Structures are given as structure tokens and as C-alpha cells.
Coordinates of C-alpha atoms in Angstrom, one line a residue:
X1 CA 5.7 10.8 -24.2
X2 CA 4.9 7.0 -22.8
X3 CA 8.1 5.0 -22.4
X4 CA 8.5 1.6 -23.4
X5 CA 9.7 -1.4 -20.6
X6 CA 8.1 0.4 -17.9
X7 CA 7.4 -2.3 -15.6
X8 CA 3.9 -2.7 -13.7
X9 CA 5.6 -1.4 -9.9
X10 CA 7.0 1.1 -12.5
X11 CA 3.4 1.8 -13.9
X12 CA 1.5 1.6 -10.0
X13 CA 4.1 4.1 -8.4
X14 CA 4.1 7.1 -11.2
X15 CA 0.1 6.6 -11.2
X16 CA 0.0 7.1 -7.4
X17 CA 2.9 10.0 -7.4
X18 CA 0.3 12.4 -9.7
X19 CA -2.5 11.7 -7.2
X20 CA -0.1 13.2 -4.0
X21 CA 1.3 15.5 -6.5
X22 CA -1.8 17.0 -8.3
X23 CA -4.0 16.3 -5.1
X24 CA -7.0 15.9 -7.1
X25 CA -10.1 13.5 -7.1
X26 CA -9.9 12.2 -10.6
X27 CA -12.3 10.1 -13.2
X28 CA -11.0 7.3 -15.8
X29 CA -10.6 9.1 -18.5
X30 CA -8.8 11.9 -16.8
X31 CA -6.7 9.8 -15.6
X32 CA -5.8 8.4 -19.5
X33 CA -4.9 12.1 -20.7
X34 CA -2.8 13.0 -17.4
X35 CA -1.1 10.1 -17.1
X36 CA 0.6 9.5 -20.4
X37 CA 1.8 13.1 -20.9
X38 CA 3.2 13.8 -17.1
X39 CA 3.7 10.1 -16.1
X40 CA 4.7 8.0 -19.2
X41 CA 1.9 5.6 -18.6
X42 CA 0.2 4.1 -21.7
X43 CA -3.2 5.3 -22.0
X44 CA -4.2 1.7 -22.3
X45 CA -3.1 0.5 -19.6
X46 CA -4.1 3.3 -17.2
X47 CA -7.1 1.5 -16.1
X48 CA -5.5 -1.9 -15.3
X49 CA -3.1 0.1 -13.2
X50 CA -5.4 2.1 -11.4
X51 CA -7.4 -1.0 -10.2
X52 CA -4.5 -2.7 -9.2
X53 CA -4.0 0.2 -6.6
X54 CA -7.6 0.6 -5.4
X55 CA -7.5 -3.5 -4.9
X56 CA -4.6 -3.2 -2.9
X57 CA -5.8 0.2 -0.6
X58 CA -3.8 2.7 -1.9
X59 CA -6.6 4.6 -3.9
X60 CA -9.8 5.1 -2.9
X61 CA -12.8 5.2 -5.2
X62 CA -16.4 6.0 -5.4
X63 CA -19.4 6.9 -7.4
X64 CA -20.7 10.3 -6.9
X65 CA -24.2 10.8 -9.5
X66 CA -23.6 9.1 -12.5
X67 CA -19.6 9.4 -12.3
X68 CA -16.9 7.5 -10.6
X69 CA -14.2 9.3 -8.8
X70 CA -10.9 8.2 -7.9
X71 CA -8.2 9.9 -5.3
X72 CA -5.5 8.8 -2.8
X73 CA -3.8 10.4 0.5
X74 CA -0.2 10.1 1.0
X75 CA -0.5 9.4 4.4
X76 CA -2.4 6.4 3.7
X77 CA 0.1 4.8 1.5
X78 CA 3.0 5.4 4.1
X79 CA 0.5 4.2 6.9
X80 CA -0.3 1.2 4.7
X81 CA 3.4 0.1 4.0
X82 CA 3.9 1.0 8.0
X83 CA 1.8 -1.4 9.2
X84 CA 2.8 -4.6 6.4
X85 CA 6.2 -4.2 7.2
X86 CA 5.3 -4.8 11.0
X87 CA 3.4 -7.5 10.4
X88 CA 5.8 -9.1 8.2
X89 CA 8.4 -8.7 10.5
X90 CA 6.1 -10.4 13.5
X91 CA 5.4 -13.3 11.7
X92 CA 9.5 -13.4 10.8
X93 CA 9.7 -13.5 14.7
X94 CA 6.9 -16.0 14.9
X95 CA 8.8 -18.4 12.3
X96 CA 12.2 -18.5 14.0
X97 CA 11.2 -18.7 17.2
X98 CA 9.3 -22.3 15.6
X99 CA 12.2 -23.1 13.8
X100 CA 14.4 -22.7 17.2
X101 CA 11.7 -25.0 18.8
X102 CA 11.9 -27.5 16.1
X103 CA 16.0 -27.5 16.2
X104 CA 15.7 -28.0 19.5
X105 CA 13.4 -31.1 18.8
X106 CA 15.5 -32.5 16.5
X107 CA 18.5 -32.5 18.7
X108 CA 16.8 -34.0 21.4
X109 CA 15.5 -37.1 19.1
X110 CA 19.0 -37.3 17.5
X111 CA 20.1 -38.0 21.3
X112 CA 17.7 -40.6 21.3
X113 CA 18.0 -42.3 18.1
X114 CA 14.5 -42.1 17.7
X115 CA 15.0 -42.7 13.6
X116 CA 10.8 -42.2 13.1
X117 CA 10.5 -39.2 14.9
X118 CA 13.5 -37.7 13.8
X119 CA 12.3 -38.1 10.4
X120 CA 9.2 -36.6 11.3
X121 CA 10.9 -33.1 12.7
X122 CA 12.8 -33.1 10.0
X123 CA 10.0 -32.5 7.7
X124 CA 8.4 -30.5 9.9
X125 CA 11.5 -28.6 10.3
X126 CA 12.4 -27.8 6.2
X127 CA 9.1 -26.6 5.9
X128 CA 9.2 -24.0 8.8
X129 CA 12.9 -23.2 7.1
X130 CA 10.8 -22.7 3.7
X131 CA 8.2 -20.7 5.4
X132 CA 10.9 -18.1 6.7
X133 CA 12.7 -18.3 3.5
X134 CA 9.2 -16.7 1.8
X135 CA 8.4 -14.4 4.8
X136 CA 12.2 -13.0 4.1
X137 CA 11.7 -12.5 0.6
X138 CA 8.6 -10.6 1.4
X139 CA 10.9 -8.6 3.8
X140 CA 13.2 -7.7 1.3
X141 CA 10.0 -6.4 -1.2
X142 CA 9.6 -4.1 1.2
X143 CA 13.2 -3.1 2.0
X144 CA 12.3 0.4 1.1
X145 CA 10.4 0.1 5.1
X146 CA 13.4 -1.5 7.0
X147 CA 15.4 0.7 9.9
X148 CA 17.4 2.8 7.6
X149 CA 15.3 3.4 4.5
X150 CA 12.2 4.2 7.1
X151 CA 14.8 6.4 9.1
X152 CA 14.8 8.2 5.6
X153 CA 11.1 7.7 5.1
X154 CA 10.4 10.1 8.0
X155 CA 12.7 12.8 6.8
X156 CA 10.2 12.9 4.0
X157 CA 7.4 13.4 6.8
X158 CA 7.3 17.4 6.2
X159 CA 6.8 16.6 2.4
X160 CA 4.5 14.2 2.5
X161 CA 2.6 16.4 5.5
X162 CA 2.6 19.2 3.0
X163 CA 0.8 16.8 0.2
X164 CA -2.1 15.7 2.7
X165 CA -2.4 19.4 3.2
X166 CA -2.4 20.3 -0.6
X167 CA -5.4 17.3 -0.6
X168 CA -7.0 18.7 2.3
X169 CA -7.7 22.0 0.0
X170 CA -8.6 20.1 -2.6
X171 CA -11.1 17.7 -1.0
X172 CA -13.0 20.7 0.4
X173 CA -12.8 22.4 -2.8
X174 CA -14.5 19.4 -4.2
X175 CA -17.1 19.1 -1.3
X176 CA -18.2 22.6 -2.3
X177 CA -18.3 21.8 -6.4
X178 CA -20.3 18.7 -5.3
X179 CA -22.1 20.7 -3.2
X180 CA -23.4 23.2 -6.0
X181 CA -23.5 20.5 -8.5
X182 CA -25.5 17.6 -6.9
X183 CA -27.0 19.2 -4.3
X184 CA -25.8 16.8 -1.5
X185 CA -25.6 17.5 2.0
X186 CA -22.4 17.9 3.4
X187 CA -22.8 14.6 6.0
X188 CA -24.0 12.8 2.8
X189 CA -20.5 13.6 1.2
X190 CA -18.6 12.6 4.0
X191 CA -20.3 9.5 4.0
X192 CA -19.7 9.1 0.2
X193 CA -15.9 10.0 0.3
X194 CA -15.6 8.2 4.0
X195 CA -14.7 11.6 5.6
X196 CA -14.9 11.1 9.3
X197 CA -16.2 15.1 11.2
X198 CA -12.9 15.1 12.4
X199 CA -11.1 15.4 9.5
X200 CA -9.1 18.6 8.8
X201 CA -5.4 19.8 8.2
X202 CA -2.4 18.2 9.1
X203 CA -0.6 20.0 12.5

């Protein structure tokens, strides 16, 4: 039974939990009688959801015949979150190290009572000070990423190891239906899905 005042984060994380958890390559309207029974998502608003997710890289999606398909590896996700957490913390770095500069600046035109340039650092200088104000509220979105949480995050490796596993089965599973069903070759599926010849279980 669908829940009401789920939020939209709310809405995007359930959605992506029951692709790891049901490690499936799922269509639309799948997804609308899954979703509200096991997840609490409104069936209305499954599809809004789901594109907000493949926009954003954590599902990936494409048409096999006539139908679309839709599916999502956990290690992607974690990668995903990995790497924007890196970068915003480099351009955190990046940002104070400027606004160090432009303190430094602005000390040194105080100590010259240069009143025009001072008020030009100045300026300079609040917005550098907004800038990392932004970038930090963008760090704390993604607190669940800093040194602890991701400490915690890797304890969770084995279970989310055992997920790409569980999609591994399924996504050769489904390269043998599609196999039988469309008659496709299996490079042509890879190339469909974006299955490199390297890819097999998790060690």
C-alpha cells in the first residue's frame, strides 16, 4: 500500500533499492505494479521517478525490439556517488585555496590604503566566500560519502558485491531469453545493454 508524504529522494531511492534487490531488467509498466505494492511508490508517479534516475546515471535503459527495458547495477550507483564526492571535495580545495589568495590580497591593499582596489577584492572576495558556501552545501547532500559514513559504505561492500552477483545471473539469464526470443547475436546484445567481453562475476 503507497504511502502518502513520501518525498521525491524518498521516491528515487526505494525505486532504485528493488532494481539491486530484485536484480532484474524491467519495462514501464512492470515497474508500476512492483513498485507500489513492495516499494510504496504511486503508480503515477513511477515514471517521473524512473527518468529522474536514468537522467542522472543511476539506471540504465534501452530498447530491445519493440520494448524498452530498464535495469541498474549497484556498483554503479556507489561508483557514481564515489567519484561526485571527490570531485566536490577538489573543487572545495580549489575554492579555499582562492579565498586564502584573495585574504591575502586584501590585507596587502589594506596596508596600502589602496581604498579602489580594496574595494575591488572585496567583491571578488564575498563571492569566492559564496562559492564555497554552495560547494559546502553540496558536501553536506552527500554526507552519506564523507570519511565515516563511506568507512561504513564499504562494510556494505560484501552486500552490495553479492547484488552485482545476483545481476550478473540475471543479465545472462536475459541474454539467453533475448537470445531465443529475438534472435540476436550475443555481440549484438552486448552492444545493446553496453556489456563490455570482459564482463563477468564479481571476485
Amino acid at each position: 500500500m503507497s504511502k502518502k508524504g513520501v518525498s521525491a529522494e524518498e521516491k528515487r531511492t526505494r525505486l532504485l533499492q528493488l532494481f539491486y534487490e530484485k536484480g532484474e531488467c524491467f519495462q514501464l509498466k512492470e515497474l508500476e505494479k512492483i513498485a507500489p505494492k513492495e516499494k510504496g511508490i504511486v503508480a503515477g508517479s513511477v515514471k517521473e521517478v524512473l527518468q529522474n534516475l536514468v537522467e542522472n546515471g543511476l539506471v540504465d535503459t534501452d530498447k530491445i525490439g519493440t520494448s524498452i527495458y530498464y535495469w541498474a547495477f549497484p556498483s554503479k550507483a556507489f561508483t557514481l556517488r564515489k567519484n561526485q564526492m571527490q570531485k566536490l571535495k577538489q573543487n572545495t580545495e580549489e575554492t579555499i585555496n582562492k579565498l586564502k589568495a584573495m585574504e591575502d590580497a586584501l590585507q596587502a591593499v589594506k596596508n596600502t590604503n589602496d581604498d579602489n582596489s580594496y574595494a575591488n577584492i572585496l567583491e571578488e572576495l564575498n563571492d569566492k566566500e559564496m562559492e564555497l558556501s554552495a560547494l559546502k552545501n553540496q558536501l553536506k547532500h552527500y554526507e552519506e560519502n564523507d570519511p565515516v559514513k563511506f568507512k561504513e559504505m564499504l562494510d556494505k561492500t560484501e552486500e552490495l558485491k553479492n547484488a552485482a552477483n545476483r545481476w550478473t545471473d540475471n543479465v545472462f539469464a536475459v541474454k539467453s531469453w533475448c537470445k531465443k526470443k529475438f534472435l540476436m547475436e550475443d555481440a549484438v546484445l552486448n552492444k545493446q545493454f553496453g556489456i563490455s567481453d570482459e564482463f563477468d562475476y564479481v571476485d
